[in-house]
Short mmCIF file of C-alpha atoms in Angstrom, two decimals:
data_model
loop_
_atom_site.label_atom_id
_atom_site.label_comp_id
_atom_site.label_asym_id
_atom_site.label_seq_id
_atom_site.Cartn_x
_atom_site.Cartn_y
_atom_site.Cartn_z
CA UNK A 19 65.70 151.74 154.87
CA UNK A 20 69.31 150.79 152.66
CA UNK A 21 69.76 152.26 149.94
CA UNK A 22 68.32 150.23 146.54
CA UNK A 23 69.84 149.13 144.06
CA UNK A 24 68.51 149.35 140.06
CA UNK A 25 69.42 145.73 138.10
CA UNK A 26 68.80 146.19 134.09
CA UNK A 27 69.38 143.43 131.55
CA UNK A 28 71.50 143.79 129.07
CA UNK A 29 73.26 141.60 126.22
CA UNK A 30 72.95 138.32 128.34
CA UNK A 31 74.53 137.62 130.91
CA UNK A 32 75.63 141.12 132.00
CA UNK A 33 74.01 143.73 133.53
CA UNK A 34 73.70 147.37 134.28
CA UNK A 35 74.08 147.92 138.18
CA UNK A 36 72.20 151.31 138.68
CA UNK A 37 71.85 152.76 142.14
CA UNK A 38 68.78 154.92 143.40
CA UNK A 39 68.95 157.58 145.20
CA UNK A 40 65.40 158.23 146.72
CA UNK A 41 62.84 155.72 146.62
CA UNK A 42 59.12 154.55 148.55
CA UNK A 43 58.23 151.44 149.68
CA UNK A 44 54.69 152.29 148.47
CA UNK A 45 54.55 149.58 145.70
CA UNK A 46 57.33 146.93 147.31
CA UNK A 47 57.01 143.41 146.20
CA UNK A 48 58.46 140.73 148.03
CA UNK A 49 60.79 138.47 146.46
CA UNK A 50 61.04 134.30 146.63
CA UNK A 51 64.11 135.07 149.19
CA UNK A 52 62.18 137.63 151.35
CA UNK A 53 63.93 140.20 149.99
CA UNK A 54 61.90 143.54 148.45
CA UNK A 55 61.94 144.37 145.13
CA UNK A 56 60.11 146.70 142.71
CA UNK A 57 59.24 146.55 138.94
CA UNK A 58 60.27 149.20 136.71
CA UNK A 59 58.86 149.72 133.68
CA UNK A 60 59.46 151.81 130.85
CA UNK A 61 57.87 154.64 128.22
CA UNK A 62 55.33 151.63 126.74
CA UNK A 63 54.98 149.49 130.73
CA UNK A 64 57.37 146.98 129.68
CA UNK A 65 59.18 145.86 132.75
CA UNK A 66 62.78 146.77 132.19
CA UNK A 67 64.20 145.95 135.46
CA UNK A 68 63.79 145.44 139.60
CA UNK A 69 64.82 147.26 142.41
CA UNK A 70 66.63 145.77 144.84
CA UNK A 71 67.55 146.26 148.50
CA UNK A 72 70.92 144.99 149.73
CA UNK A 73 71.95 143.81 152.81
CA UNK A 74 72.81 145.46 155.67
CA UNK A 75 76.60 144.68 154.41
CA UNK A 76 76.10 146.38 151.27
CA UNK A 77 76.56 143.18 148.98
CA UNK A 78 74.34 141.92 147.07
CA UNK A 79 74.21 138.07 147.29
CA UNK A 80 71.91 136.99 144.29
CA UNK A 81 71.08 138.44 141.17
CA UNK A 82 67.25 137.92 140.98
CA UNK A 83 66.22 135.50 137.47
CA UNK A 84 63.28 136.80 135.47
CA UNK A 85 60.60 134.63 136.85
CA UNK A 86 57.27 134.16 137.63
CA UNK A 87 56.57 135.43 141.90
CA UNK A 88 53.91 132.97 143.08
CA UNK A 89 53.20 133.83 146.75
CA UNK A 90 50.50 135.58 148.74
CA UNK A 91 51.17 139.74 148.51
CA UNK A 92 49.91 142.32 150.63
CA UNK A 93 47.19 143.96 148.59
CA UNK A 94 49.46 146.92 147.28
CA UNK A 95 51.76 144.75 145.73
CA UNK A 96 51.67 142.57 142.56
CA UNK A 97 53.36 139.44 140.89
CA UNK A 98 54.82 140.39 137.52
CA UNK A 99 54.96 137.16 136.02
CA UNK A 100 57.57 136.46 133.02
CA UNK A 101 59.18 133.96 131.22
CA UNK A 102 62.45 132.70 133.12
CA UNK A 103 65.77 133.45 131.99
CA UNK A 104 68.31 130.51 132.41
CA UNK A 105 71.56 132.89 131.53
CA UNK A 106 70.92 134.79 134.99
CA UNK A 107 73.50 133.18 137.12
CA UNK A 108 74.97 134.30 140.65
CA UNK A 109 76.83 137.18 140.90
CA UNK A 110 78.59 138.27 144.37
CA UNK A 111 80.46 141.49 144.63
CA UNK A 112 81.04 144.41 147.00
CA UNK A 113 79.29 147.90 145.36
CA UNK A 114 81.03 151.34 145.65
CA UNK A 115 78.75 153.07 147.10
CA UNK A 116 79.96 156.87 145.68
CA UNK A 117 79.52 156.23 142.35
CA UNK A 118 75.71 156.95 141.71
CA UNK A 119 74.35 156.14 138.34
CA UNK A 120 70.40 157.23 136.86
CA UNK A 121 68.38 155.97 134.59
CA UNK A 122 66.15 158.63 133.43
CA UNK A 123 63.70 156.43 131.64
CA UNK A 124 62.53 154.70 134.80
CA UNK A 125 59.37 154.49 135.35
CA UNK A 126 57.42 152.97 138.93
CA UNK A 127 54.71 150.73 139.03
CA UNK A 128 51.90 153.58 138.63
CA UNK A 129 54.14 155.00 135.46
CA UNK A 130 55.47 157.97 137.23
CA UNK A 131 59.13 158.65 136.61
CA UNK A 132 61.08 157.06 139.25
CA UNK A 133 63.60 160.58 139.31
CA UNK A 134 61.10 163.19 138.08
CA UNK A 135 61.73 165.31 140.76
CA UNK A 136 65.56 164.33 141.03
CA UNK A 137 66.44 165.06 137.43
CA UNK A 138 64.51 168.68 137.72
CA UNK A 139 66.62 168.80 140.59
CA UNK A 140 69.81 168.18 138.71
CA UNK A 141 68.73 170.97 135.13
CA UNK A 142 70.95 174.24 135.73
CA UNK A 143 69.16 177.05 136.84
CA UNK A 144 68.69 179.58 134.11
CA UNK A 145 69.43 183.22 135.08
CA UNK A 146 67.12 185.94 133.77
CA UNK A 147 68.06 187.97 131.54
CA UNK A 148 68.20 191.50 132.39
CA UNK A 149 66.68 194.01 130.35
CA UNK A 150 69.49 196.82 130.21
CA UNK A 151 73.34 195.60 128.74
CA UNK A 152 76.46 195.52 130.87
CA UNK A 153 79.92 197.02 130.10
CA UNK A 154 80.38 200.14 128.08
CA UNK A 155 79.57 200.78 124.18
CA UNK A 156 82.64 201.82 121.84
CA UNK A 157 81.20 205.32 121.21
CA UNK A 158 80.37 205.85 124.67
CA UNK A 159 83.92 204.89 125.66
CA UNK A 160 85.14 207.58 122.63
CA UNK A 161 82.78 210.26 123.78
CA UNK A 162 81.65 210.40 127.37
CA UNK A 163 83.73 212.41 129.93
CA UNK A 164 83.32 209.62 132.44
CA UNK A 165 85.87 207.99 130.39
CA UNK A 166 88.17 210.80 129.86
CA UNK A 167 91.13 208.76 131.89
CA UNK A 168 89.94 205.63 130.10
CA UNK A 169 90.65 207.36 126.59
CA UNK A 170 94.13 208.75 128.06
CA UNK A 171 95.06 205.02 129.46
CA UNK A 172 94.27 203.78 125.93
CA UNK A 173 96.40 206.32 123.76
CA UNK A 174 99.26 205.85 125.98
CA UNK A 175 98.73 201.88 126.30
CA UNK A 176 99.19 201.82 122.65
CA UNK A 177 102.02 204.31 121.78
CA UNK A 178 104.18 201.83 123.95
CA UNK A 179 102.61 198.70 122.43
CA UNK A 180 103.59 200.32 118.95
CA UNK A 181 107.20 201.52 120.42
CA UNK A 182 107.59 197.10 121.53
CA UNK A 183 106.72 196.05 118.29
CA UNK A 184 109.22 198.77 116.73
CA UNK A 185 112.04 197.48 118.74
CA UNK A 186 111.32 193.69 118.39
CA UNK A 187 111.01 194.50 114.00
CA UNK A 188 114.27 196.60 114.29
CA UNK A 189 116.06 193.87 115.62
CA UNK A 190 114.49 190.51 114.49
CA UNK A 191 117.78 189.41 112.74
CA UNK A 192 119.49 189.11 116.19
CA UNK A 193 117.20 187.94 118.40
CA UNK A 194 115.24 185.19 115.79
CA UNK A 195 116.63 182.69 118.15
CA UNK A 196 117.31 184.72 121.47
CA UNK A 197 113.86 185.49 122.30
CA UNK A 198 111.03 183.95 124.77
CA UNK A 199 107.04 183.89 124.45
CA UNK A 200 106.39 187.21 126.30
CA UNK A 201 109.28 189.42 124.96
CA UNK A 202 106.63 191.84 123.38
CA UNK A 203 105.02 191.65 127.01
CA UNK A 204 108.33 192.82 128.82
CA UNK A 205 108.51 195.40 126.16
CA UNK A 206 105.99 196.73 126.13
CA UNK A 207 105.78 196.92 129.87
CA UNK A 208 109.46 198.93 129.80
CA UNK A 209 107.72 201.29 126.88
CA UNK A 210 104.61 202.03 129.16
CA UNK A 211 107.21 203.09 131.80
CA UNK A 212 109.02 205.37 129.70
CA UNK A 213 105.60 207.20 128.77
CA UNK A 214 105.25 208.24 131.90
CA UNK A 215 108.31 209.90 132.39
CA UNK A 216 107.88 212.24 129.69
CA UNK A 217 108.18 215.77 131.12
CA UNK A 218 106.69 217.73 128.30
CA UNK A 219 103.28 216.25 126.80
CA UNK A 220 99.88 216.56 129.26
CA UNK A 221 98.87 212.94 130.35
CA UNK A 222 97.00 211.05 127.12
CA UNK A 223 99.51 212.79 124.97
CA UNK A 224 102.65 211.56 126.26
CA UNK A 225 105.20 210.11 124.34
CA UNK A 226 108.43 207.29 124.34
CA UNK A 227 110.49 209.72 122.15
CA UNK A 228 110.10 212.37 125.43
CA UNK A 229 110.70 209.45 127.58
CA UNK A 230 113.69 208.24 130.08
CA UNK A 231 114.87 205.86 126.84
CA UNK A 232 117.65 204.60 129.19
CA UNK A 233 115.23 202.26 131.08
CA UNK A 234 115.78 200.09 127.78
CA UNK A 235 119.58 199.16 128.80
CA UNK A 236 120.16 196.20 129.81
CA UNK A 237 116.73 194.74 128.71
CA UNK A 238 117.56 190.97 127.61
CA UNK A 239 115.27 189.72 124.86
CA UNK A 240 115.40 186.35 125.79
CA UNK A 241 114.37 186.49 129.45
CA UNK A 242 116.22 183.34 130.22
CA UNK A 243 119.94 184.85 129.32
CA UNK A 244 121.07 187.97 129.18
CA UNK A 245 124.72 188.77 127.45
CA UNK A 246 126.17 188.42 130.36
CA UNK A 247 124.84 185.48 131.47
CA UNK A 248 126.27 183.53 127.94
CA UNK A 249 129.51 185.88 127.06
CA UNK A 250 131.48 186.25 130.09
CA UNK A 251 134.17 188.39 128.22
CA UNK A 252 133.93 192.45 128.35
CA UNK A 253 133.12 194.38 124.91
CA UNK A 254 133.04 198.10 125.67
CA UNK A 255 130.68 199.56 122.66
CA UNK A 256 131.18 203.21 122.42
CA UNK A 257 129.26 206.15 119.83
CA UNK A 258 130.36 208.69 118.08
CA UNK A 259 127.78 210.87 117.46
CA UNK A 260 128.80 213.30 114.70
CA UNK A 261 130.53 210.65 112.81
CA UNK A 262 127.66 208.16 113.81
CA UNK A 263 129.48 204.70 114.53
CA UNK A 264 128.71 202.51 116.90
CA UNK A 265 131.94 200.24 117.80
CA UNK A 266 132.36 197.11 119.67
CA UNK A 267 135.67 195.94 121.07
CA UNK A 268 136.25 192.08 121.71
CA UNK A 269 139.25 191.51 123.55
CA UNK A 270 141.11 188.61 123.25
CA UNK A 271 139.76 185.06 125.26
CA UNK A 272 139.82 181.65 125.47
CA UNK A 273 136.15 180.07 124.38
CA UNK A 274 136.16 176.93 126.77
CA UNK A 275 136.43 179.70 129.88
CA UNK A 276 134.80 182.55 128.31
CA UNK A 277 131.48 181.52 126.51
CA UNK A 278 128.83 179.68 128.12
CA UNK A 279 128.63 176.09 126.34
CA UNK A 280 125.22 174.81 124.94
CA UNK A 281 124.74 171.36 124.37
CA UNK A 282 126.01 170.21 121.10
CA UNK A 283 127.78 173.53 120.62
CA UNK A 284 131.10 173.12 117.87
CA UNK A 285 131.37 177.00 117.07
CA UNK A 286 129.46 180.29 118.14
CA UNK A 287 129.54 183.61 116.69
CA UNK A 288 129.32 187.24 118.45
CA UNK A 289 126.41 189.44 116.69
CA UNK A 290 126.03 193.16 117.21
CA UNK A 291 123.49 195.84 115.83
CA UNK A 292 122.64 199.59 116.62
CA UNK A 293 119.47 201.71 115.33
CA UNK A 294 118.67 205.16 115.23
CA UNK A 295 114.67 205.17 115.99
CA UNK A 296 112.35 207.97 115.94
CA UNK A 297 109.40 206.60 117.82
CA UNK A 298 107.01 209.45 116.88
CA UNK A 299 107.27 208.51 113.61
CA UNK A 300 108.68 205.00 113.67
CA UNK A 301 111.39 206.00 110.94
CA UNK A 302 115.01 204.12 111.71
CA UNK A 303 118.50 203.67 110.50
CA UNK A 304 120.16 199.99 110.94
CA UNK A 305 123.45 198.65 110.69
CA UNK A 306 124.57 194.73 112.19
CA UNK A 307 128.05 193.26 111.95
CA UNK A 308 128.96 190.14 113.24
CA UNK A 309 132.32 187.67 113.97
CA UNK A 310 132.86 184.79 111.88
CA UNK A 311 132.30 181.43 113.26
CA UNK A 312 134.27 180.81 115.88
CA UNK A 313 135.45 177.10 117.16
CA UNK A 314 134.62 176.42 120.78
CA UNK A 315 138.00 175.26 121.67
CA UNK A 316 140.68 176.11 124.35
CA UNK A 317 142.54 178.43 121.48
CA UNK A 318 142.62 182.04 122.48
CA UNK A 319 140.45 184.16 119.80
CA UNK A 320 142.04 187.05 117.85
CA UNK A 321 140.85 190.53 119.10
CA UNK A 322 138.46 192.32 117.45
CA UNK A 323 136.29 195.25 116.70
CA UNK A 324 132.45 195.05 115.38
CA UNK A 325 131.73 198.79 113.91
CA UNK A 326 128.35 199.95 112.75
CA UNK A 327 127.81 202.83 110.87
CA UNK A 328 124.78 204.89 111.61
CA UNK A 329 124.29 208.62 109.74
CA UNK A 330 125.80 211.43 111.23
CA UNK A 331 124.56 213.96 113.84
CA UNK A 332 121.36 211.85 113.66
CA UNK A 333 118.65 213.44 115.79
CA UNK A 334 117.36 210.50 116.76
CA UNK A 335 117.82 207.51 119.69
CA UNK A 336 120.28 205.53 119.04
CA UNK A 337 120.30 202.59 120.72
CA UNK A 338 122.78 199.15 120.20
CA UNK A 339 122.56 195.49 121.70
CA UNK A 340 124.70 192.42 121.65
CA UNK A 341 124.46 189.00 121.43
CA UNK A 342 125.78 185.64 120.96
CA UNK A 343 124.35 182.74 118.26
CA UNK A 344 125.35 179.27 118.85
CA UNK A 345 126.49 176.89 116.04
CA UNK A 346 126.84 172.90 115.58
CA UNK A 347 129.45 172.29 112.70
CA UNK A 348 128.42 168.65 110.79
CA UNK A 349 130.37 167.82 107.25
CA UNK A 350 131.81 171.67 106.94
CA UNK A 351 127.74 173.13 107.28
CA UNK A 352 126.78 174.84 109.71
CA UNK A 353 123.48 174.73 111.73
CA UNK A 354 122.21 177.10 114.29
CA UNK A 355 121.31 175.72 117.87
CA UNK A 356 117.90 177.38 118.68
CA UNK A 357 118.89 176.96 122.58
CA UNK A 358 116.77 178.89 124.72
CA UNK A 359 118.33 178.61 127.66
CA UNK A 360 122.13 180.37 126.35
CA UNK A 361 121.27 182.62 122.94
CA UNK A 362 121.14 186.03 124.17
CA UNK A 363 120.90 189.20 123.09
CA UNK A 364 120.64 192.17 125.57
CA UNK A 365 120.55 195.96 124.70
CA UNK A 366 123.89 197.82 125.96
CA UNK A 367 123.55 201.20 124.52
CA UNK A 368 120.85 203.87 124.43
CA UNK A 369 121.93 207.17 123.39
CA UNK A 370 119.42 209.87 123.18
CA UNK A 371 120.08 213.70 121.66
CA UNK A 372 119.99 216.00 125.17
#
C-alpha cells in the first residue's frame, strides 16, 4: 500500500502537508474520485484533517474540499459530512519523500492516537540509575594507597604548572604581544619535563629547581615566531656571574634585509630581559633594557649593547630571552602592531649554579 499522506487546514488557503509513517486500512473511506481517505480527529472528535493516498507517482493531483461524501460505503466505513469550503483550490506538486513530519495530536476514527506506538517509539530510553557512584572521592584520592602514583602525578603536575605561570609573570612585559593561546600549555609541558630529570628528590617530590633548566632555551613564546624567525641579525648575550650582568651585543645591520617586515610596520624596537628565579620558592630578580625605536629603512643601524644587571654571585637560575616589538609611526605617536605572526620573543640563555 503507498505511503499516506496527512492534509491539515490551516489559515485558508494553505495547508500543512504531513506524511504518515504507518497506517491500516481498517477504517478507509472512499473518496468522490475513488481515491481512500481517512478522517482524523482530534482531543474533543473534531475532524481536523484526511488521510490521503497518492499515486503510484508520488504526486498528489487534488487537494480534497471539505464536503459532504454521499455514496454507498462498505459497512466499516463512514461519510463525515461537513460544510464545503470554496477556498480549497487545486494544488499539484511533487512531495519529498525524506522529510517525514508527525502530528502527535492525531487521532483515528475509533479515537486512538494515530502514532501512539510511534511516538513511544521515538522517547529516549532512560538508563537506570545505578546504586553505587563512579569515579573516585577527593579523600579517597588523598588517602588510599591505590592512588599513591596518582598523588605523586598530581604534586609533580602542579610544581611545573606553578614553574609556567612563574615564567610567563616574570616576563609579561616582553611577550604582552609575542605570545599565542597555549603558551602556558607549551610551558608547562617543558616544566613537567624538567621534573623528571631531577636526580636528587624520590618521584612525587621532585623538583624544576633540580631539573635539566636548559630544556627552556630556545623555547619561543609565541609559537608562531621564534627570534630567529623575525631578527635575522646575530646578538651573542653573554653572563657574568659574579658581577651578575647579562649583556646583549647588536651588531650593526641594515633593517630592510635584516628584520622580518610586518604589515604596516614604520619602526621596530629590539627588547631584552634576564631573571634570576628560584622555583622552590618562586623568589626572582628582573632587569629589561630595550633599543629605541628604530625606522625600518635601508639605513644601517648603529651597534649596540643591551646590559642587564642582575645581583651578584646569585644562587639562583638565571635565565634571559630576546625579542623584537613592532611599531607603526602616525603624526610622531607611536602604536604597537599586535602581529602574531612576526613579534617574538624566544629564551636564549639559561644559566644554572653547577
Amino acid at each position: 500500500m503507498a505511503t499516506p499522506w496527512l492534509i491539515v487546514p490551516r489559515k485558508r488557503p494553505s495547508f500543512v502537508i504531513i506524511k504518515l509513517i504507518t497506517m491500516t486500512n481498517t477504517y478507509n473511506i472512499a473518496g468522490t474520485d475513488g481515491n481512500l481517505m481517512v478522517p482524523v480527529l482530534n482531543e474533543t472528535g473534531s475532524l481536523m484533517a484526511y488521510l490521503l493516498y497518492p499515486d503510484p507517482t508520488g504526486i498528489l493531483q487534488e487537494l480534497y474540499s471539505c464536503m459532504a461524501i454521499s455514496r454507498q460505503y462498505p459497512g466499516h466505513c463512514q461519510a463525515i459530512p461537513r460544510q464545503s469550503d470554496t477556498n480549497a483550490g487545486t494544488w499539484a506538486g511533487t512531495f519529498n519523500k525524506a522529510a517525514s513530519f508527525l502530528h502527535n495530536k492525531a487521532f483515528g476514527y475509533t479515537g486512538e492516537p494515530i502514532f501512539q506506538s510511534f511516538i513511544h517509539s521515538l522517547k529516549p530510553k532512560k538508563m537506570a540509575k545505578s546504586t553505587t557512584t563512579s569515579g573516585s572521592s577527593a579523600d579517597r584520592i588523598k588517602n588510599d594507597p591505590a592512588f599513591e602514583r596518582t598523588r605523586e602525578n598530581m604534586a609533580e603536575f602542579g610544581r611545573a604548572g606553578k614553574a609556567a605561570k612563574l615564567l610567563r609573570s616574570i616576563f609579561r612585559d616582553v611577550t604582552i604581544n609575542a605570545k599565542d593561546r597555549v603558551t602556558q600549555a607549551r610551558l608547562a609541558k617543558v616544566t613537567s619535563r624538567i621534573i623528571t630529570t631531577d636526580p636528587v628528590n624520590e618521584r612525587g617530590a621532585r623538583t624544576v629547581n633540580n631539573g635539566d633548566l636548559q630544556q627552556l632555551h630556545n623555547f619561543h613564546f609565541n609559537a608562531r615566531a621564534g627570534i630567529s624567525d623575525s631578527l635575522f641579525v646575530r646578538c651573542p648575550v653573554n653572563f657574568n656571574r659574579v658581577s651578575g650582568e647579562v649583556t646583549v651585543d647588536i651588531p650593526v645591520f641594515v633593517p630592510r634585509n635584516m628584520v622580518q617586515q610586518a604589515r604596516g610596520t614604520t619602526h621596530f624596537r629590539i627588547v631584552a630581559a634576564a631573571a634570576a628565579i628560584n622555583f622552590d620558592t618562586e623568589r626572582y630578580e628582573y632587569a629589561m633594557q630595550g633599543t629605541p625605536e628604530l625606522p625600518f629603512t635601508t639605513d644601517p643601524t648603529q651597534a649596540t649593547t643591551l646590559t642587564l644587571p642582575l645581583p651578584a654571585n646569585s644562587p639562583d637560575t638565571v635565565v634571559a630571552v630576546l625579542g623584537i616589538e613592532y611599531y607603526q609611526r602616525v603624526n610622531s605617536r607611536s602604536y604597537a602592531l599586535k602581529s602574531g605572526e612576526h613579534n617574538a620573543t624566544s629564551i636564549v640563555l639559561v644559566d644554572k649554579v653547577a
